mmCIF file of C-alpha atoms in Angstrom:
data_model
loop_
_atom_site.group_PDB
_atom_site.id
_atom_site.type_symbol
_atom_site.label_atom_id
_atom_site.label_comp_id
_atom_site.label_asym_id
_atom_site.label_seq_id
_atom_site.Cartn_x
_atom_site.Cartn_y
_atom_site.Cartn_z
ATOM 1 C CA UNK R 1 0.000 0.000 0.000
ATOM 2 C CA UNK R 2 1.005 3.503 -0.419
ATOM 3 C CA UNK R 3 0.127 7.067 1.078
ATOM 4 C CA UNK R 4 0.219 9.767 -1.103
ATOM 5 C CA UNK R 5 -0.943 12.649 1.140
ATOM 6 C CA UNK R 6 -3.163 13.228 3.935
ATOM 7 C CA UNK R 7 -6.670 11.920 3.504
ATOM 8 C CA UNK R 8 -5.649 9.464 0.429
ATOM 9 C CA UNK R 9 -4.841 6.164 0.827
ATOM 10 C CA UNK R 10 -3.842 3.116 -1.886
ATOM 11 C CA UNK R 11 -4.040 -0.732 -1.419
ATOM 12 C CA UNK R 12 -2.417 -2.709 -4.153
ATOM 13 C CA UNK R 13 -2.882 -6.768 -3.767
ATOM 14 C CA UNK R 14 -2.432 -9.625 -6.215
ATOM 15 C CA UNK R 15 -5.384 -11.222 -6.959
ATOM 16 C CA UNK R 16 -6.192 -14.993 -6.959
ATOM 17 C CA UNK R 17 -6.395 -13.921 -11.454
ATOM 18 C CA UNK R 18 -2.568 -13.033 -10.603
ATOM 19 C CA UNK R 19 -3.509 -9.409 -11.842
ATOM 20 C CA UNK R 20 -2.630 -6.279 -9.404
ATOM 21 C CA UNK R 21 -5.970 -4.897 -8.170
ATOM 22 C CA UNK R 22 -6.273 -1.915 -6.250
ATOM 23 C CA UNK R 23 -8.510 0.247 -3.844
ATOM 24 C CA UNK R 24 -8.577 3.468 -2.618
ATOM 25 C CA UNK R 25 -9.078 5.420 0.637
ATOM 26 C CA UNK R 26 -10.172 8.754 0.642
ATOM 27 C CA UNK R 27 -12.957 8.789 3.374
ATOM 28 C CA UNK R 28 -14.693 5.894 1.706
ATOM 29 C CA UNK R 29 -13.363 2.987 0.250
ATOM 30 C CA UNK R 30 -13.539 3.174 -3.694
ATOM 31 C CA UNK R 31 -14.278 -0.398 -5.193
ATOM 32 C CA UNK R 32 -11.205 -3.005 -6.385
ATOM 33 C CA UNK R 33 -9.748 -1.859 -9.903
ATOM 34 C CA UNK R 34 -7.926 -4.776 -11.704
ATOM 35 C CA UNK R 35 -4.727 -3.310 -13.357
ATOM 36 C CA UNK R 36 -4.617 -5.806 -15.773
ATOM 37 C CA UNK R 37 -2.227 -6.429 -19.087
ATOM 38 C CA UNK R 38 1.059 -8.480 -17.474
ATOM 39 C CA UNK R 39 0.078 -11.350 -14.372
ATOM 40 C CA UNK R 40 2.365 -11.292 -11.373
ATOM 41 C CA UNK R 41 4.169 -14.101 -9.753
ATOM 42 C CA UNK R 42 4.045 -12.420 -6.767
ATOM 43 C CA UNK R 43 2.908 -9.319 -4.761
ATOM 44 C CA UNK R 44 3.622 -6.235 -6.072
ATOM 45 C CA UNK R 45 5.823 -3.416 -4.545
ATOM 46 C CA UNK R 46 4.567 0.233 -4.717
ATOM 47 C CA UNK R 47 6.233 3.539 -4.127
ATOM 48 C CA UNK R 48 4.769 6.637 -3.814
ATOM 49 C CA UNK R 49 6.954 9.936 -4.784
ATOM 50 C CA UNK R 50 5.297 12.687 -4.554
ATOM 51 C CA UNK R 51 2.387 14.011 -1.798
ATOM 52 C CA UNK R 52 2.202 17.397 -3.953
ATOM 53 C CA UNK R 53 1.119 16.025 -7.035
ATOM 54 C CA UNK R 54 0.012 12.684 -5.705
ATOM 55 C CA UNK R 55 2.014 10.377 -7.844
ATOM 56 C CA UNK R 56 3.401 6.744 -7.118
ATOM 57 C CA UNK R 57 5.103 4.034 -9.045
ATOM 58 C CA UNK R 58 4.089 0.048 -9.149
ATOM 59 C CA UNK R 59 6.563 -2.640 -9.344
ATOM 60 C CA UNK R 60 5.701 -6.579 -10.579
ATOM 61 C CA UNK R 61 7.446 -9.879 -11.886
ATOM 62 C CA UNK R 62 6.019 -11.327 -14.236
ATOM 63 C CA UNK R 63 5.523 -15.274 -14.706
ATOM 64 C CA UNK R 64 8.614 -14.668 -17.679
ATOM 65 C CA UNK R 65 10.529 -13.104 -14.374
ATOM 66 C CA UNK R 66 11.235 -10.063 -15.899
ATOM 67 C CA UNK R 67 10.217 -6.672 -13.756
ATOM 68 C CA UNK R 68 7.762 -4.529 -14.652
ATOM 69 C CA UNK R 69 6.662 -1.079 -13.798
ATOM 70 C CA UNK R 70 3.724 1.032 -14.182
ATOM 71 C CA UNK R 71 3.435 4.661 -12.926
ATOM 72 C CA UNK R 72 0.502 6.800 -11.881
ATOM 73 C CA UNK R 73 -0.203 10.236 -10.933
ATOM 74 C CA UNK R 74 -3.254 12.639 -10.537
ATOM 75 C CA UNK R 75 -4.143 14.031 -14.105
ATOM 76 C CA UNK R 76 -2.881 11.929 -16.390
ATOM 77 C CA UNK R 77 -3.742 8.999 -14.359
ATOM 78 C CA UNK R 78 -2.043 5.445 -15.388
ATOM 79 C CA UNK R 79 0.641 5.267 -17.780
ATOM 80 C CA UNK R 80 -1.033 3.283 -20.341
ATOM 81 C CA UNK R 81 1.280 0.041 -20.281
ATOM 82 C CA UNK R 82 3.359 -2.065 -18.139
ATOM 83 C CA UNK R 83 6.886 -1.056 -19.171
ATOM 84 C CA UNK R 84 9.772 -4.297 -19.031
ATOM 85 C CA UNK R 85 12.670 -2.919 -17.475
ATOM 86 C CA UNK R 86 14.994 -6.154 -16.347
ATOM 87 C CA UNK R 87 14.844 -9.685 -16.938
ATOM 88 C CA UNK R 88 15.877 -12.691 -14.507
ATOM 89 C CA UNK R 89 14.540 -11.757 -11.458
ATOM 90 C CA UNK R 90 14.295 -14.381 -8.566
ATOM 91 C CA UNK R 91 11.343 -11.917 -6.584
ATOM 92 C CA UNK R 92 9.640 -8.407 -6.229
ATOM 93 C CA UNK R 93 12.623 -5.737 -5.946
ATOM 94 C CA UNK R 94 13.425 -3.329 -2.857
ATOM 95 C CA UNK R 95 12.363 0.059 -3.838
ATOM 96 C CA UNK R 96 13.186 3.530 -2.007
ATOM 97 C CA UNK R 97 13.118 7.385 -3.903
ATOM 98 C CA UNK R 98 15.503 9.440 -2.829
ATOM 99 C CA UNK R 99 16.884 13.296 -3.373
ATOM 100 C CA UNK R 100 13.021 14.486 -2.679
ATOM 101 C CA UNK R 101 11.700 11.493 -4.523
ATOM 102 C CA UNK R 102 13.823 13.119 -7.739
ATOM 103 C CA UNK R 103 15.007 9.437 -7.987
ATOM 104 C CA UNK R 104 13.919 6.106 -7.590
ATOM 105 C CA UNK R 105 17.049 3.161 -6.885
ATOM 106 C CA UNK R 106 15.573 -0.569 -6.978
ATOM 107 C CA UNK R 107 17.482 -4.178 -6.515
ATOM 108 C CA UNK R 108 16.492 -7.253 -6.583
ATOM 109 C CA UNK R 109 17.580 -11.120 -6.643
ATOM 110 C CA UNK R 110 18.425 -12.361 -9.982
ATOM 111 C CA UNK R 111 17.598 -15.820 -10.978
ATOM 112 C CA UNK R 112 21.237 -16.705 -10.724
ATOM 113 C CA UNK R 113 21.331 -15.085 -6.815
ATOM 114 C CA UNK R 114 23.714 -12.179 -7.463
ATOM 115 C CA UNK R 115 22.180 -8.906 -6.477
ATOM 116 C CA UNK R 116 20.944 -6.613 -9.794
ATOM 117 C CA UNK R 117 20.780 -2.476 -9.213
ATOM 118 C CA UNK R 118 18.555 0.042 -11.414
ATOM 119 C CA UNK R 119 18.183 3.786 -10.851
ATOM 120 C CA UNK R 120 15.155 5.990 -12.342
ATOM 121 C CA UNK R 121 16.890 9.303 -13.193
ATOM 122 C CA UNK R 122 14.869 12.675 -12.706
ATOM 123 C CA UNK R 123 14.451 13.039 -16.586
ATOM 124 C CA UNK R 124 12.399 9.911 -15.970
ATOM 125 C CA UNK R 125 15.296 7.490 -17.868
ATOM 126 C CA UNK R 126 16.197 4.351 -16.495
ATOM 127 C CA UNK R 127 20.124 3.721 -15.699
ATOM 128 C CA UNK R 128 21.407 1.378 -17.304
ATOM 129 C CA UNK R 129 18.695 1.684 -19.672
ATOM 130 C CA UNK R 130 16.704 -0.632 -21.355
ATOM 131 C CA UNK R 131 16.426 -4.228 -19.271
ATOM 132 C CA UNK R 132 19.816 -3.982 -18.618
ATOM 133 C CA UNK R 133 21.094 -3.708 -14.995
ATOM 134 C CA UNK R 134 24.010 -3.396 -12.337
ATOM 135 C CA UNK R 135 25.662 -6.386 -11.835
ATOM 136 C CA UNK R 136 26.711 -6.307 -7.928
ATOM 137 C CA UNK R 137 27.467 -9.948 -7.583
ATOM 138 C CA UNK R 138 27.526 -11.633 -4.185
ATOM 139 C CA UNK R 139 24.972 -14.935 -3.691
ATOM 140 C CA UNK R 140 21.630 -14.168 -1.750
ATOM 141 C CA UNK R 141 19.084 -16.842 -0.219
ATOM 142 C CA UNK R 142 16.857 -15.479 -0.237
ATOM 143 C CA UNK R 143 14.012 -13.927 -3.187
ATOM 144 C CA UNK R 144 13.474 -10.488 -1.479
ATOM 145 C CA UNK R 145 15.128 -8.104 0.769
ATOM 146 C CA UNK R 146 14.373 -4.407 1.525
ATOM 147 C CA UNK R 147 15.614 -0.658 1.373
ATOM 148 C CA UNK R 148 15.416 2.564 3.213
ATOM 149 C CA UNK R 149 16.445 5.697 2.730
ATOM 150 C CA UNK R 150 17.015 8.705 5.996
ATOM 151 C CA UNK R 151 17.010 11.600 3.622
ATOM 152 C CA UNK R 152 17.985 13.041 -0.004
ATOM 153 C CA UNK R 153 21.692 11.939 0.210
ATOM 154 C CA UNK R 154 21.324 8.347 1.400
ATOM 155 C CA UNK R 155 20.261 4.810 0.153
ATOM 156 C CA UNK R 156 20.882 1.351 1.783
ATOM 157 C CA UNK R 157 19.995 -2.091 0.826
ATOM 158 C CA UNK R 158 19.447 -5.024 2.813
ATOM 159 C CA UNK R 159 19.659 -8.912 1.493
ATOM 160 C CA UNK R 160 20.509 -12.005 3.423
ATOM 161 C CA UNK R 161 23.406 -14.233 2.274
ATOM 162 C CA UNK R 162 23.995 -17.944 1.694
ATOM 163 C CA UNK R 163 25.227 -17.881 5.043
ATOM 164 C CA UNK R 164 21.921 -16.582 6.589
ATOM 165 C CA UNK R 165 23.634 -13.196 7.561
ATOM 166 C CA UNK R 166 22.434 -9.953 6.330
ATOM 167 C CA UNK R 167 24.173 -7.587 3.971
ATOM 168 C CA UNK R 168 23.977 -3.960 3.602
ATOM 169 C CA UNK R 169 24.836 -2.305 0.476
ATOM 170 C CA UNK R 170 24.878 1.718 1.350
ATOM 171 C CA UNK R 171 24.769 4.909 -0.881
ATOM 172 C CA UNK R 172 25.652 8.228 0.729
ATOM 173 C CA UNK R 173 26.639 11.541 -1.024
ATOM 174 C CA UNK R 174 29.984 12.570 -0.669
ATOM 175 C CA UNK R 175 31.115 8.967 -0.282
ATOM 176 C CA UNK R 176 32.422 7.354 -3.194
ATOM 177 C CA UNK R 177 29.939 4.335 -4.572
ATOM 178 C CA UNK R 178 28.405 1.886 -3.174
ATOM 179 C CA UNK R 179 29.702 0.274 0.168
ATOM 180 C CA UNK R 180 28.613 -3.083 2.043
ATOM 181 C CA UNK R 181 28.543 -3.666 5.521
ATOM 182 C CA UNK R 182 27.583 -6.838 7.326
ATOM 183 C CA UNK R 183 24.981 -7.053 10.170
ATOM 184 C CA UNK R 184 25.026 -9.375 13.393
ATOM 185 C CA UNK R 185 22.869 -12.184 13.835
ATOM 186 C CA UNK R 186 21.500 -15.079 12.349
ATOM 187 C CA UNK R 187 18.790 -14.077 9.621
ATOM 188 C CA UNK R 188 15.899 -16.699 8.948
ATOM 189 C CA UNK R 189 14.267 -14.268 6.989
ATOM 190 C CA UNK R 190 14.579 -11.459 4.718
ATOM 191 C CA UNK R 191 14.820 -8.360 6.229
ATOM 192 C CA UNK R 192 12.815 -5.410 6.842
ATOM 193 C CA UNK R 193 14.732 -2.167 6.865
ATOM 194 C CA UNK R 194 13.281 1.245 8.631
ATOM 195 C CA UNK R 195 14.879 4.505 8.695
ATOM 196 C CA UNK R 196 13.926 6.910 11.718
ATOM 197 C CA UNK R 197 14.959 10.237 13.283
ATOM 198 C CA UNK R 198 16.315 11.788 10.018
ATOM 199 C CA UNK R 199 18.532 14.386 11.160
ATOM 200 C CA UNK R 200 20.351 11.660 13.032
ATOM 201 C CA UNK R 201 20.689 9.758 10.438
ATOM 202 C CA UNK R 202 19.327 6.466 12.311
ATOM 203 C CA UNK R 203 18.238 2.745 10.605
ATOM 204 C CA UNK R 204 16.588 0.068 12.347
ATOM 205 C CA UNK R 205 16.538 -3.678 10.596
ATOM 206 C CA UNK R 206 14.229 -6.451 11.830
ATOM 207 C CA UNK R 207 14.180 -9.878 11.253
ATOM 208 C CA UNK R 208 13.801 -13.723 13.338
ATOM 209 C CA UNK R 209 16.100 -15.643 14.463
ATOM 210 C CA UNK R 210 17.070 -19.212 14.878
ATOM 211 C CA UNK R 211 14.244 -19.348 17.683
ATOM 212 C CA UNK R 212 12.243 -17.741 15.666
ATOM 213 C CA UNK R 213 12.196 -14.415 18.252
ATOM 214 C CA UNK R 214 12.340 -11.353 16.822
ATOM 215 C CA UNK R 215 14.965 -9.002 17.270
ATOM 216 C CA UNK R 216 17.023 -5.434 15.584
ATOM 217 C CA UNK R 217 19.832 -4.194 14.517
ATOM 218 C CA UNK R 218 20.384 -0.298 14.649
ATOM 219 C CA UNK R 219 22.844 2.176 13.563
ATOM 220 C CA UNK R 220 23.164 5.784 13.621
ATOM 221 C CA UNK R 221 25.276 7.908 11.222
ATOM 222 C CA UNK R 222 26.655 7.494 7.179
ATOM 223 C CA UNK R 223 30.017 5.960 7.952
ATOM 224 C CA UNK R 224 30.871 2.919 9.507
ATOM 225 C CA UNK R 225 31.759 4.222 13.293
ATOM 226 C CA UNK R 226 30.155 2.759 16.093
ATOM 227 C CA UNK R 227 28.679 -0.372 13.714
ATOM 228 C CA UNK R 228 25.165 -1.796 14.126
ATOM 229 C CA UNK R 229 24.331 -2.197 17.381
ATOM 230 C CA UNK R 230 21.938 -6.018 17.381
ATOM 231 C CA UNK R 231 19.142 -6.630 20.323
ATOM 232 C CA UNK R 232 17.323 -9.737 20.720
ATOM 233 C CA UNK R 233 13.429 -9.313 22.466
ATOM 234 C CA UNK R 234 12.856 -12.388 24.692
ATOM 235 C CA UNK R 235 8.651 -11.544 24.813
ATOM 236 C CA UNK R 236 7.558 -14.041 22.178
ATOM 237 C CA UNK R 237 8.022 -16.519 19.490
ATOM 238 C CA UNK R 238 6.467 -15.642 15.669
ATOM 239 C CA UNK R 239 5.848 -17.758 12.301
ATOM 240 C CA UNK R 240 7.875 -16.992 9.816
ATOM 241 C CA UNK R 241 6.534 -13.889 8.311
ATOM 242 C CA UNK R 242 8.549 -11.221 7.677
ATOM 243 C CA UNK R 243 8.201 -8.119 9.931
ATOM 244 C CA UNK R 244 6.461 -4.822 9.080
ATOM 245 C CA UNK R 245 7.883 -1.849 10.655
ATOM 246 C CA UNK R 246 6.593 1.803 10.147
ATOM 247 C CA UNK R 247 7.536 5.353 12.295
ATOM 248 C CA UNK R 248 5.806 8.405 11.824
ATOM 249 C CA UNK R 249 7.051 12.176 10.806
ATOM 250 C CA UNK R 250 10.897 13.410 10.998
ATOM 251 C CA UNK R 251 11.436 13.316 14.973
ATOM 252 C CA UNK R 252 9.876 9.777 14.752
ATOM 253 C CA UNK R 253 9.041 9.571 18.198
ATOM 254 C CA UNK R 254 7.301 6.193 17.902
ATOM 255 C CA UNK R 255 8.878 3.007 16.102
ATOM 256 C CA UNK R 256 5.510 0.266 15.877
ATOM 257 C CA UNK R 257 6.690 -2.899 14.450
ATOM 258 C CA UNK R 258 3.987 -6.202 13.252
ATOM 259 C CA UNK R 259 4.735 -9.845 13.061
ATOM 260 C CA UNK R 260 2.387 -12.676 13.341
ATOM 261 C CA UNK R 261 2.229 -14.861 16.024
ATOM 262 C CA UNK R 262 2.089 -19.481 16.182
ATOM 263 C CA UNK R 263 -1.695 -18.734 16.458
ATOM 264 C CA UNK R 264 -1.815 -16.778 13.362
ATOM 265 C CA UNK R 265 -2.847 -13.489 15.276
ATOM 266 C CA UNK R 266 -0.994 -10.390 14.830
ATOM 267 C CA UNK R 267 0.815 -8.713 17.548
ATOM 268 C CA UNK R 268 2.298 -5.138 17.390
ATOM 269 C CA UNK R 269 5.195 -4.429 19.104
ATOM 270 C CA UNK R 270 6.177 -0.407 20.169
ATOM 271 C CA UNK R 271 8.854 2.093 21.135
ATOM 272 C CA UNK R 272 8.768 5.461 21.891
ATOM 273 C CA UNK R 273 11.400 7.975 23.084
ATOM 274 C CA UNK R 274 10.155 8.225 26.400
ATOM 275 C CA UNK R 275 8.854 4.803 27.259
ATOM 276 C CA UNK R 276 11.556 2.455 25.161
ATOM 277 C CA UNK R 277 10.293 -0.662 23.876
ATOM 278 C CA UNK R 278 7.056 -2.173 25.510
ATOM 279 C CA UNK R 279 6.273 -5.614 25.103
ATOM 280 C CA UNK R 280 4.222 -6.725 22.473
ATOM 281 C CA UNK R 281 0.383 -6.388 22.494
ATOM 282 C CA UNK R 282 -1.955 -8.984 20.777
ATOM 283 C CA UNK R 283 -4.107 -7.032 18.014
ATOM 284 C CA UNK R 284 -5.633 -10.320 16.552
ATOM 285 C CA UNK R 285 -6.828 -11.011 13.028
ATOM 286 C CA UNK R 286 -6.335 -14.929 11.476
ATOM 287 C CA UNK R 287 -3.596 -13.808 9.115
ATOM 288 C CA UNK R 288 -1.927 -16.744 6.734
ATOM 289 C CA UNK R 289 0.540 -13.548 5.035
ATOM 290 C CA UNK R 290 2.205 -10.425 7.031
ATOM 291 C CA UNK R 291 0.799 -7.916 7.828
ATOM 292 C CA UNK R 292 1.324 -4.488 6.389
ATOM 293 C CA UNK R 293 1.165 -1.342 7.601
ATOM 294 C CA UNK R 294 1.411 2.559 6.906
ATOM 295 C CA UNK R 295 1.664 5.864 9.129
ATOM 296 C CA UNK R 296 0.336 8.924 7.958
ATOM 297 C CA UNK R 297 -0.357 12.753 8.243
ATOM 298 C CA UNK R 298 1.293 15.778 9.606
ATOM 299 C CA UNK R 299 2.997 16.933 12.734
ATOM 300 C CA UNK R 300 -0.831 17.407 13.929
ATOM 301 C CA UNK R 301 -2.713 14.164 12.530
ATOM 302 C CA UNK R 302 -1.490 11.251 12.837
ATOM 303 C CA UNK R 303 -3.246 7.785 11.287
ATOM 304 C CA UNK R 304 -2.005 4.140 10.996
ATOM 305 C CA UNK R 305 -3.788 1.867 9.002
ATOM 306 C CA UNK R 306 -3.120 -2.157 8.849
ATOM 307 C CA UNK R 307 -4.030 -4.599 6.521
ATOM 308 C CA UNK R 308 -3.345 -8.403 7.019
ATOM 309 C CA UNK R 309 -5.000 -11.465 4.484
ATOM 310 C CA UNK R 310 -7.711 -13.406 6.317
ATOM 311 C CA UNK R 311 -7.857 -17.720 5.926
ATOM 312 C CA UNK R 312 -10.748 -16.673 3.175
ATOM 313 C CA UNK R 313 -8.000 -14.719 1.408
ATOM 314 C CA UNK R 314 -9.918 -11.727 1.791
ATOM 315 C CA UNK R 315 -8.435 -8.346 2.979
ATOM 316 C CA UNK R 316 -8.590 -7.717 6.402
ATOM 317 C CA UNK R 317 -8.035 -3.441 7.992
ATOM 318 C CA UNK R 318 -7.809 -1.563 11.337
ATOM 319 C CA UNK R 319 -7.140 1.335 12.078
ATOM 320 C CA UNK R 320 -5.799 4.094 14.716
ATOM 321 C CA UNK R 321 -5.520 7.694 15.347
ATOM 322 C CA UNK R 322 -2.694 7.246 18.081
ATOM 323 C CA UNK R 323 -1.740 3.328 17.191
ATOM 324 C CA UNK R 324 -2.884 2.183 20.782
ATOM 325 C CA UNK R 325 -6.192 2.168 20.017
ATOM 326 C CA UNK R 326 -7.393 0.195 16.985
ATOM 327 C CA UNK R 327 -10.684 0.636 15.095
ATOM 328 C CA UNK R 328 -13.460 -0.516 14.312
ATOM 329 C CA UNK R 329 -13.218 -2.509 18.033
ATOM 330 C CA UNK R 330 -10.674 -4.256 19.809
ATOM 331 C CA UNK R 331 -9.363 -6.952 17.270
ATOM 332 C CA UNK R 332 -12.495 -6.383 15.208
ATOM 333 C CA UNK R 333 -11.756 -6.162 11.750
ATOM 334 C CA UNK R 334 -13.103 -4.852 8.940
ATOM 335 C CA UNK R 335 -13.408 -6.832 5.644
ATOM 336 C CA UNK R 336 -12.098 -5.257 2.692
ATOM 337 C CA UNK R 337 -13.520 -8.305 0.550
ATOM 338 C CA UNK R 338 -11.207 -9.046 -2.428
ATOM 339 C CA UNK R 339 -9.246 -12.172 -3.035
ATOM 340 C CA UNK R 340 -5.592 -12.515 -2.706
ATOM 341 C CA UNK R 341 -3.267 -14.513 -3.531
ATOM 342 C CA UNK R 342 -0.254 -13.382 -1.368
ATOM 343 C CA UNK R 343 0.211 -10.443 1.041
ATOM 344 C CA UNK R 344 -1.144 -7.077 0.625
ATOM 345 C CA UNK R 345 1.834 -4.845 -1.779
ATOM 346 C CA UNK R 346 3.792 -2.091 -0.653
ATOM 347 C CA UNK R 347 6.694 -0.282 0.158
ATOM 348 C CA UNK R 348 9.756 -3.209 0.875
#
């Protein structure tokens, strides 16, 4: 899902037809719009880029594994085709805009495990061009991994390794290319990457481990000083889903992060600066994907909205003003009807 600016929300799913559907949120619910023209193997990744003019960007692989992109924006509406831009992929691509969303910087899995990079220039080119891509090498496990980006002159990139520990591949102006850095721990599944308190310059990465508990690792600042710091929480045990994290505004005061639990519920864990991390709150649902999740508004309004899939593969919603309080009722929620085949898209 994606939100574009306050009051507007979008939900992007694949459907059990393998198309991308999608609904929007602005008050009311609009009804599902199939996007067809290319099928997707798997969910598909959305961006948005620009609250002023209310424009986003939607990623896919197709069933020939090539990627795929469509782009929207108020006005013109949707670009009339889905445009091929690489070949070979292995899963749905991490996807961040940078430089006040001037730029768009994707990688993704090939079908031969090396990592593949691809920037969207301002003058709306793609580098390299064509379906042509970076070749970054290394051998990755796994099909997906996840990007975040702290302000206009940074980008990182998280994958996990044949060896089940996570690499970082980082982009920061005034730093010469691109530089990897390894994280602790013991990754059992890809990662998902936040970035928080942007003047700071602060990253958070979640994952499970071996025990299947969830845990962090955290760094503040562009260079390597001080490392990633790696912490471990001891209040639970979750199915192998991977996390979803979100923060709200620049300060990000509050850090609320999803998994789902052995009973299929969701549970929310949170952090603020003044209480630290509190332990994690059952917010139930009967979820067989992750969760996902988006914060939104200004310094003044404030609204989280969470989608999970349901066992009748329908879409599933709550929602919160303050993200302690969850609407339409205490783990009641609201059917978005729809049919899914995987988790709900967004933002990896």
């Amino acid at each position: 899902m994606t939100s574009l600016a306050n009051g507007h929300l979008g939900v992007f799913i694949q459907g059990l037809d393998c198309n991308v559907h999608y609904r929007a949120y602005e008050g009311t619910w609009s009804a599902w719009q199939n996007m067809d023209g290319v099928k997707t193997r798997y969910d598909p990744v959305v961006i948005p880029r620009s609250a002023k003019t209310r424009k986003f960007d939607v990623f896919i692989v197709g069933f020939d594994h090539c990627l795929y992109h469509r782009g929207w924006q108020v006005g013109p509406g949707w670009a009339k085709d889905w445009t091929k831009i690489a070949t070979n992929c292995l899963g749905p691509p991490a996807v961040v805009s940078r430089d006040n969303d001037k730029f768009i910087e994707l990688a993704y899995v090939g079908t031969d495990h090396s990592l593949k990079h691809k920037r969207l220039e301002e003058n709306q080119t793609w580098c390299p061009a064509g379906t042509e891509t970076m070749d970054w090498g290394g051998k990755y496990i796994y099909n997906r991994g996840s990007a975040c980006s702290w302000s206009t002159d940074h980008v990182s990139f998280f994958f996990i390794g044949m060896d089940s520990k996570c690499y970082e591949k980082r982009w920061v102006r005034g730093i010469e290319g691109w530089n990897d850095f390894e994280l602790p721990g013991i990754w059992t599944i890809p990662p998902r990457a936040l970035s928080q308190y942007k003047y700071e310059q602060k990253m958070t990465v979640y994952g499970l481990n071996e025990e299947s508990k969830l845990f962090y690792c955290g760094r503040t600042g562009a260079g390597d000083v001080g490392g990633w710091n790696h912490t471990v929480f001891d209040d639970g045990t979750y199915s192998k889903e991977i996390p979803e994290a979100v923060s709200f505004g620049d300060s990000a005061q509050r850090i609320d992060v999803f998994v789902v639990g052995l009973d299929s519920s969701v549970y929310q864990k949170t952090w603020t600066k003044a209480t630290g991390w509190k332990d994690a709150k059952k917010i139930g649902g009967n979820t067989i994907y992750a969760p996902r999740a988006v914060s939104w508004g200004d310094s003044s309004v404030t609204r989280y909205d969470l989608f999970a899939v349901g066992r009748d593969f329908s879409m599933w919603h709550l929602f919160s003003n303050d993200g302690d309080k969850w609407l339409p009722g205490d783990a009641i929620w609201e059917s978005l009807g729809g049919k899914m085949a995987t988790m709900a898209g967004g933002k990896v």
